[in-house]
Every structure is written in C-alpha cells, then in structure tokens.
Amino acid sequence: MKSFNPPGERMFALWRTVFALVHVDGHLDEEERSYIEQVMDRFSFLPEQRAIVEIGLDEPADVQALFAEVEGEERRRQFFRLARMIIWCDGLLHDDEREILQEIWDSLGEDEAALYANEGRWLFRKPDTSLYEGGGDGAPQGALIEAVAAEMEAFYRARGSE
C-alpha cells in the first residue's frame, strides 16, 4: 500500500465533505466506519484530522457547509465523482442523499454547474459495481469504498496531498 503525506488543508476539506455523505442517510454502521478508518490510514491522516472526522461520524455535519469549504475546480469536480460512489455504497439512493446533493448542485449557479456538467449527468445514476469486483471484501459496498480510495490515489498522484 502506497504511503501518502497527510492531507493538506484543502484536501482535508474535500475528504471531510465526502465522509460526511456517509452519514446523510441517517445510518452509519460499523462496516462504513471501518472503511473510513481504512481510508484515513491509507492516506496518512494526522491524529487531529482523524479526531475531526470521528466527530463528524458521531454527529452528522452540514454537508453543504462543508462543500462550501472545498476550494478549486479540480477538488469540486473530484467531490462529485466521489459523492456518486459514496451515496451508492449501500446499493440505494436515499431521499436524504438525493436532496443534499441536489441542494449542493443548485447552490453552484449556472456557470459553475456547467464546469461539472459531465459529473452532474451521472451523479444520481447507480455505478456498475461489477467494475469494482475484488475491491474491499467483495461486497458492493466494500468494492465502492475501494474505488473511492483508488480514485483518490490517482488524484493525489496528479496533484499531491495539498
């Protein structure tokens, strides 16, 4: 497993927002918590970053407010890519998940939404979990979490942990 530098402030804002999506459906099971801990290990989160994430897992965060802290076109585009995988982790798109993502999308405004048109087109469509077979524990949820980690590894390689 590749070791990464701890996320910088801007990358951590992206991670926090993505992790907050796991809790939007009102249910956070031990398996989801375990996956998040594995991701934090993989990406070398600092103890203080881990503590902030843990608080967010225990007390649901305002995802829209967290998204407002995600800076830069590339990181926002990456949010929408990861959001799609996260919200479909359990194989269902819950009304609460659809609602918060729609609110975030609507808050962008026409010009910014146009930047992410491709990601928006796919946002509410279920990913083909067969593409991720062998990831995690073999279950769709594990496979999609593994896909999130793989997607972020590629993002880190291209941009660093800024």
PDB file of C-alpha atoms in Angstrom:
ATOM      1  CA  MET A   1       0.000   0.000   0.000  1.00  0.00           C
ATOM      2  CA  LYS A   2       1.373   3.393  -1.030  1.00  0.00           C
ATOM      3  CA  SER A   3       2.042   5.845   1.753  1.00  0.00           C
ATOM      4  CA  PHE A   4       0.913   9.427   1.247  1.00  0.00           C
ATOM      5  CA  ASN A   5       1.708  12.642   3.047  1.00  0.00           C
ATOM      6  CA  PRO A   6      -1.113  13.731   5.363  1.00  0.00           C
ATOM      7  CA  PRO A   7      -3.802  15.731   3.588  1.00  0.00           C
ATOM      8  CA  GLY A   8      -3.246  19.455   3.494  1.00  0.00           C
ATOM      9  CA  GLU A   9      -5.994  21.853   4.498  1.00  0.00           C
ATOM     10  CA  ARG A  10      -7.650  21.989   1.063  1.00  0.00           C
ATOM     11  CA  MET A  11      -7.505  18.223   0.526  1.00  0.00           C
ATOM     12  CA  PHE A  12      -8.800  17.611   4.043  1.00  0.00           C
ATOM     13  CA  ALA A  13     -11.818  19.831   3.268  1.00  0.00           C
ATOM     14  CA  LEU A  14     -12.598  17.534   0.323  1.00  0.00           C
ATOM     15  CA  TRP A  15     -12.210  14.391   2.449  1.00  0.00           C
ATOM     16  CA  ARG A  16     -14.434  15.762   5.239  1.00  0.00           C
ATOM     17  CA  THR A  17     -17.192  16.581   2.801  1.00  0.00           C
ATOM     18  CA  VAL A  18     -17.045  13.142   1.192  1.00  0.00           C
ATOM     19  CA  PHE A  19     -17.008  11.388   4.569  1.00  0.00           C
ATOM     20  CA  ALA A  20     -19.985  13.465   5.746  1.00  0.00           C
ATOM     21  CA  LEU A  21     -22.049  11.985   2.915  1.00  0.00           C
ATOM     22  CA  VAL A  22     -21.824   8.552   4.523  1.00  0.00           C
ATOM     23  CA  HIS A  23     -23.984   9.802   7.380  1.00  0.00           C
ATOM     24  CA  VAL A  24     -26.636  11.634   5.316  1.00  0.00           C
ATOM     25  CA  ASP A  25     -28.928   8.606   5.034  1.00  0.00           C
ATOM     26  CA  GLY A  26     -29.229   8.609   8.837  1.00  0.00           C
ATOM     27  CA  HIS A  27     -27.423   5.309   9.206  1.00  0.00           C
ATOM     28  CA  LEU A  28     -23.746   4.683   9.857  1.00  0.00           C
ATOM     29  CA  ASP A  29     -22.862   1.087  10.513  1.00  0.00           C
ATOM     30  CA  GLU A  30     -19.605  -0.343  11.816  1.00  0.00           C
ATOM     31  CA  GLU A  31     -18.620  -1.512   8.351  1.00  0.00           C
ATOM     32  CA  GLU A  32     -18.872   2.023   6.957  1.00  0.00           C
ATOM     33  CA  ARG A  33     -16.923   3.371   9.928  1.00  0.00           C
ATOM     34  CA  SER A  34     -14.264   0.704   9.368  1.00  0.00           C
ATOM     35  CA  TYR A  35     -13.935   1.642   5.693  1.00  0.00           C
ATOM     36  CA  ILE A  36     -13.450   5.294   6.597  1.00  0.00           C
ATOM     37  CA  GLU A  37     -10.780   4.354   9.153  1.00  0.00           C
ATOM     38  CA  GLN A  38      -9.002   2.291   6.495  1.00  0.00           C
ATOM     39  CA  VAL A  39      -9.065   5.245   4.104  1.00  0.00           C
ATOM     40  CA  MET A  40      -7.675   7.539   6.816  1.00  0.00           C
ATOM     41  CA  ASP A  41      -4.869   5.031   7.428  1.00  0.00           C
ATOM     42  CA  ARG A  42      -4.145   4.721   3.724  1.00  0.00           C
ATOM     43  CA  PHE A  43      -3.892   8.496   3.285  1.00  0.00           C
ATOM     44  CA  SER A  44      -1.912   9.148   6.487  1.00  0.00           C
ATOM     45  CA  PHE A  45      -4.431  11.378   8.259  1.00  0.00           C
ATOM     46  CA  LEU A  46      -2.959  13.210  11.234  1.00  0.00           C
ATOM     47  CA  PRO A  47      -4.388  12.444  14.693  1.00  0.00           C
ATOM     48  CA  GLU A  48      -6.146  15.812  14.820  1.00  0.00           C
ATOM     49  CA  GLN A  49      -7.672  15.216  11.363  1.00  0.00           C
ATOM     50  CA  ARG A  50      -8.873  11.782  12.452  1.00  0.00           C
ATOM     51  CA  ALA A  51     -10.466  13.331  15.553  1.00  0.00           C
ATOM     52  CA  ILE A  52     -12.375  15.847  13.405  1.00  0.00           C
ATOM     53  CA  VAL A  53     -13.611  13.076  11.103  1.00  0.00           C
ATOM     54  CA  GLU A  54     -14.669  10.954  14.107  1.00  0.00           C
ATOM     55  CA  ILE A  55     -16.724  13.843  15.486  1.00  0.00           C
ATOM     56  CA  GLY A  56     -18.392  14.167  12.090  1.00  0.00           C
ATOM     57  CA  LEU A  57     -19.234  10.471  12.116  1.00  0.00           C
ATOM     58  CA  ASP A  58     -20.792  10.696  15.569  1.00  0.00           C
ATOM     59  CA  GLU A  59     -22.611  13.982  14.962  1.00  0.00           C
ATOM     60  CA  PRO A  60     -23.772  14.474  11.367  1.00  0.00           C
ATOM     61  CA  ALA A  61     -22.201  17.513   9.752  1.00  0.00           C
ATOM     62  CA  ASP A  62     -23.739  20.103   7.447  1.00  0.00           C
ATOM     63  CA  VAL A  63     -22.575  18.686   4.118  1.00  0.00           C
ATOM     64  CA  GLN A  64     -23.497  21.811   2.191  1.00  0.00           C
ATOM     65  CA  ALA A  65     -21.448  23.996   4.561  1.00  0.00           C
ATOM     66  CA  LEU A  66     -18.516  21.583   4.263  1.00  0.00           C
ATOM     67  CA  PHE A  67     -18.798  21.648   0.461  1.00  0.00           C
ATOM     68  CA  ALA A  68     -18.552  25.456   0.561  1.00  0.00           C
ATOM     69  CA  GLU A  69     -15.064  24.964   2.062  1.00  0.00           C
ATOM     70  CA  VAL A  70     -13.909  22.788  -0.853  1.00  0.00           C
ATOM     71  CA  GLU A  71     -11.795  25.142  -2.940  1.00  0.00           C
ATOM     72  CA  GLY A  72     -10.859  24.857  -6.569  1.00  0.00           C
ATOM     73  CA  GLU A  73     -12.446  23.441  -9.674  1.00  0.00           C
ATOM     74  CA  GLU A  74     -10.468  20.175  -9.595  1.00  0.00           C
ATOM     75  CA  ARG A  75     -11.332  19.376  -5.976  1.00  0.00           C
ATOM     76  CA  ARG A  76     -15.012  20.221  -6.508  1.00  0.00           C
ATOM     77  CA  ARG A  77     -15.099  18.035  -9.615  1.00  0.00           C
ATOM     78  CA  GLN A  78     -13.494  15.263  -7.582  1.00  0.00           C
ATOM     79  CA  PHE A  79     -16.174  15.710  -4.895  1.00  0.00           C
ATOM     80  CA  PHE A  80     -18.932  14.933  -7.395  1.00  0.00           C
ATOM     81  CA  ARG A  81     -17.082  11.859  -8.651  1.00  0.00           C
ATOM     82  CA  LEU A  82     -16.593  10.527  -5.134  1.00  0.00           C
ATOM     83  CA  ALA A  83     -20.072  11.560  -3.980  1.00  0.00           C
ATOM     84  CA  ARG A  84     -21.610   9.303  -6.602  1.00  0.00           C
ATOM     85  CA  MET A  85     -19.684   6.304  -5.312  1.00  0.00           C
ATOM     86  CA  ILE A  86     -20.326   7.110  -1.652  1.00  0.00           C
ATOM     87  CA  ILE A  87     -24.069   7.623  -1.949  1.00  0.00           C
ATOM     88  CA  TRP A  88     -24.454   4.350  -3.828  1.00  0.00           C
ATOM     89  CA  CYS A  89     -22.264   2.389  -1.387  1.00  0.00           C
ATOM     90  CA  ASP A  90     -25.208   0.530   0.090  1.00  0.00           C
ATOM     91  CA  GLY A  91     -26.817  -0.024  -3.313  1.00  0.00           C
ATOM     92  CA  LEU A  92     -29.575   2.538  -2.687  1.00  0.00           C
ATOM     93  CA  LEU A  93     -30.021   6.233  -3.340  1.00  0.00           C
ATOM     94  CA  HIS A  94     -31.812   7.542  -0.261  1.00  0.00           C
ATOM     95  CA  ASP A  95     -34.060  10.586  -0.449  1.00  0.00           C
ATOM     96  CA  ASP A  96     -31.842  12.455   2.038  1.00  0.00           C
ATOM     97  CA  GLU A  97     -28.777  11.785  -0.131  1.00  0.00           C
ATOM     98  CA  ARG A  98     -30.529  12.925  -3.289  1.00  0.00           C
ATOM     99  CA  GLU A  99     -31.787  16.039  -1.504  1.00  0.00           C
ATOM    100  CA  ILE A 100     -28.417  17.174  -0.129  1.00  0.00           C
ATOM    101  CA  LEU A 101     -26.633  16.584  -3.423  1.00  0.00           C
ATOM    102  CA  GLN A 102     -29.365  18.454  -5.296  1.00  0.00           C
ATOM    103  CA  GLU A 103     -29.040  21.355  -2.831  1.00  0.00           C
ATOM    104  CA  ILE A 104     -25.278  21.436  -3.374  1.00  0.00           C
ATOM    105  CA  TRP A 105     -25.749  21.287  -7.132  1.00  0.00           C
ATOM    106  CA  ASP A 106     -28.360  24.068  -7.078  1.00  0.00           C
ATOM    107  CA  SER A 107     -26.058  26.264  -4.967  1.00  0.00           C
ATOM    108  CA  LEU A 108     -23.404  26.239  -7.689  1.00  0.00           C
ATOM    109  CA  GLY A 109     -25.088  28.616 -10.042  1.00  0.00           C
ATOM    110  CA  GLU A 110     -25.322  28.122 -13.768  1.00  0.00           C
ATOM    111  CA  ASP A 111     -21.718  28.936 -14.698  1.00  0.00           C
ATOM    112  CA  GLU A 112     -20.095  26.702 -12.106  1.00  0.00           C
ATOM    113  CA  ALA A 113     -22.575  23.872 -12.698  1.00  0.00           C
ATOM    114  CA  ALA A 114     -21.567  23.961 -16.374  1.00  0.00           C
ATOM    115  CA  LEU A 115     -17.982  23.165 -15.311  1.00  0.00           C
ATOM    116  CA  TYR A 116     -19.173  19.894 -13.760  1.00  0.00           C
ATOM    117  CA  ALA A 117     -21.858  19.025 -16.307  1.00  0.00           C
ATOM    118  CA  ASN A 118     -20.369  15.612 -17.039  1.00  0.00           C
ATOM    119  CA  GLU A 119     -20.190  14.675 -13.346  1.00  0.00           C
ATOM    120  CA  GLY A 120     -23.705  16.033 -12.796  1.00  0.00           C
ATOM    121  CA  ARG A 121     -25.097  13.933 -15.604  1.00  0.00           C
ATOM    122  CA  TRP A 122     -24.008  10.756 -13.778  1.00  0.00           C
ATOM    123  CA  LEU A 123     -24.455  11.874 -10.173  1.00  0.00           C
ATOM    124  CA  PHE A 124     -27.745  10.106  -9.463  1.00  0.00           C
ATOM    125  CA  ARG A 125     -27.099   7.028 -11.594  1.00  0.00           C
ATOM    126  CA  LYS A 126     -26.055   3.854  -9.851  1.00  0.00           C
ATOM    127  CA  PRO A 127     -22.466   2.838 -10.656  1.00  0.00           C
ATOM    128  CA  ASP A 128     -21.907  -0.575 -12.174  1.00  0.00           C
ATOM    129  CA  THR A 129     -20.470  -2.392  -9.149  1.00  0.00           C
ATOM    130  CA  SER A 130     -19.158  -5.202 -11.354  1.00  0.00           C
ATOM    131  CA  LEU A 131     -16.475  -2.737 -12.431  1.00  0.00           C
ATOM    132  CA  TYR A 132     -15.139  -2.820  -8.877  1.00  0.00           C
ATOM    133  CA  GLU A 133     -15.283  -6.543  -8.156  1.00  0.00           C
ATOM    134  CA  GLY A 134     -12.477  -7.749  -5.980  1.00  0.00           C
ATOM    135  CA  GLY A 135     -12.271  -4.492  -4.063  1.00  0.00           C
ATOM    136  CA  GLY A 136     -12.908  -4.355  -0.342  1.00  0.00           C
ATOM    137  CA  ASP A 137     -14.494  -7.537   0.950  1.00  0.00           C
ATOM    138  CA  GLY A 138     -16.159  -8.397  -2.347  1.00  0.00           C
ATOM    139  CA  ALA A 139     -19.471  -6.770  -1.369  1.00  0.00           C
ATOM    140  CA  PRO A 140     -20.649  -3.820  -3.477  1.00  0.00           C
ATOM    141  CA  GLN A 141     -20.126  -1.505  -0.504  1.00  0.00           C
ATOM    142  CA  GLY A 142     -16.546  -2.659   0.035  1.00  0.00           C
ATOM    143  CA  ALA A 143     -15.837  -2.522  -3.671  1.00  0.00           C
ATOM    144  CA  LEU A 144     -17.114   1.044  -3.997  1.00  0.00           C
ATOM    145  CA  ILE A 145     -15.165   2.233  -0.959  1.00  0.00           C
ATOM    146  CA  GLU A 146     -12.086   0.646  -2.519  1.00  0.00           C
ATOM    147  CA  ALA A 147     -12.942   2.509  -5.734  1.00  0.00           C
ATOM    148  CA  VAL A 148     -13.105   5.783  -3.758  1.00  0.00           C
ATOM    149  CA  ALA A 149      -9.628   5.101  -2.393  1.00  0.00           C
ATOM    150  CA  ALA A 150      -8.292   4.215  -5.849  1.00  0.00           C
ATOM    151  CA  GLU A 151      -9.844   7.355  -7.354  1.00  0.00           C
ATOM    152  CA  MET A 152      -8.214   9.483  -4.652  1.00  0.00           C
ATOM    153  CA  GLU A 153      -4.858   7.767  -5.094  1.00  0.00           C
ATOM    154  CA  ALA A 154      -4.897   8.830  -8.742  1.00  0.00           C
ATOM    155  CA  PHE A 155      -5.979  12.332  -7.719  1.00  0.00           C
ATOM    156  CA  TYR A 156      -3.119  12.532  -5.185  1.00  0.00           C
ATOM    157  CA  ARG A 157      -0.570  11.326  -7.722  1.00  0.00           C
ATOM    158  CA  ALA A 158      -1.651  14.054 -10.115  1.00  0.00           C
ATOM    159  CA  ARG A 159      -1.931  16.869  -7.568  1.00  0.00           C
ATOM    160  CA  GLY A 160      -0.287  15.890  -4.288  1.00  0.00           C
ATOM    161  CA  SER A 161      -1.936  15.999  -0.896  1.00  0.00           C
ATOM    162  CA  GLU A 162      -2.233  19.810  -0.848  1.00  0.00           C
TER     163      GLU A 162
END
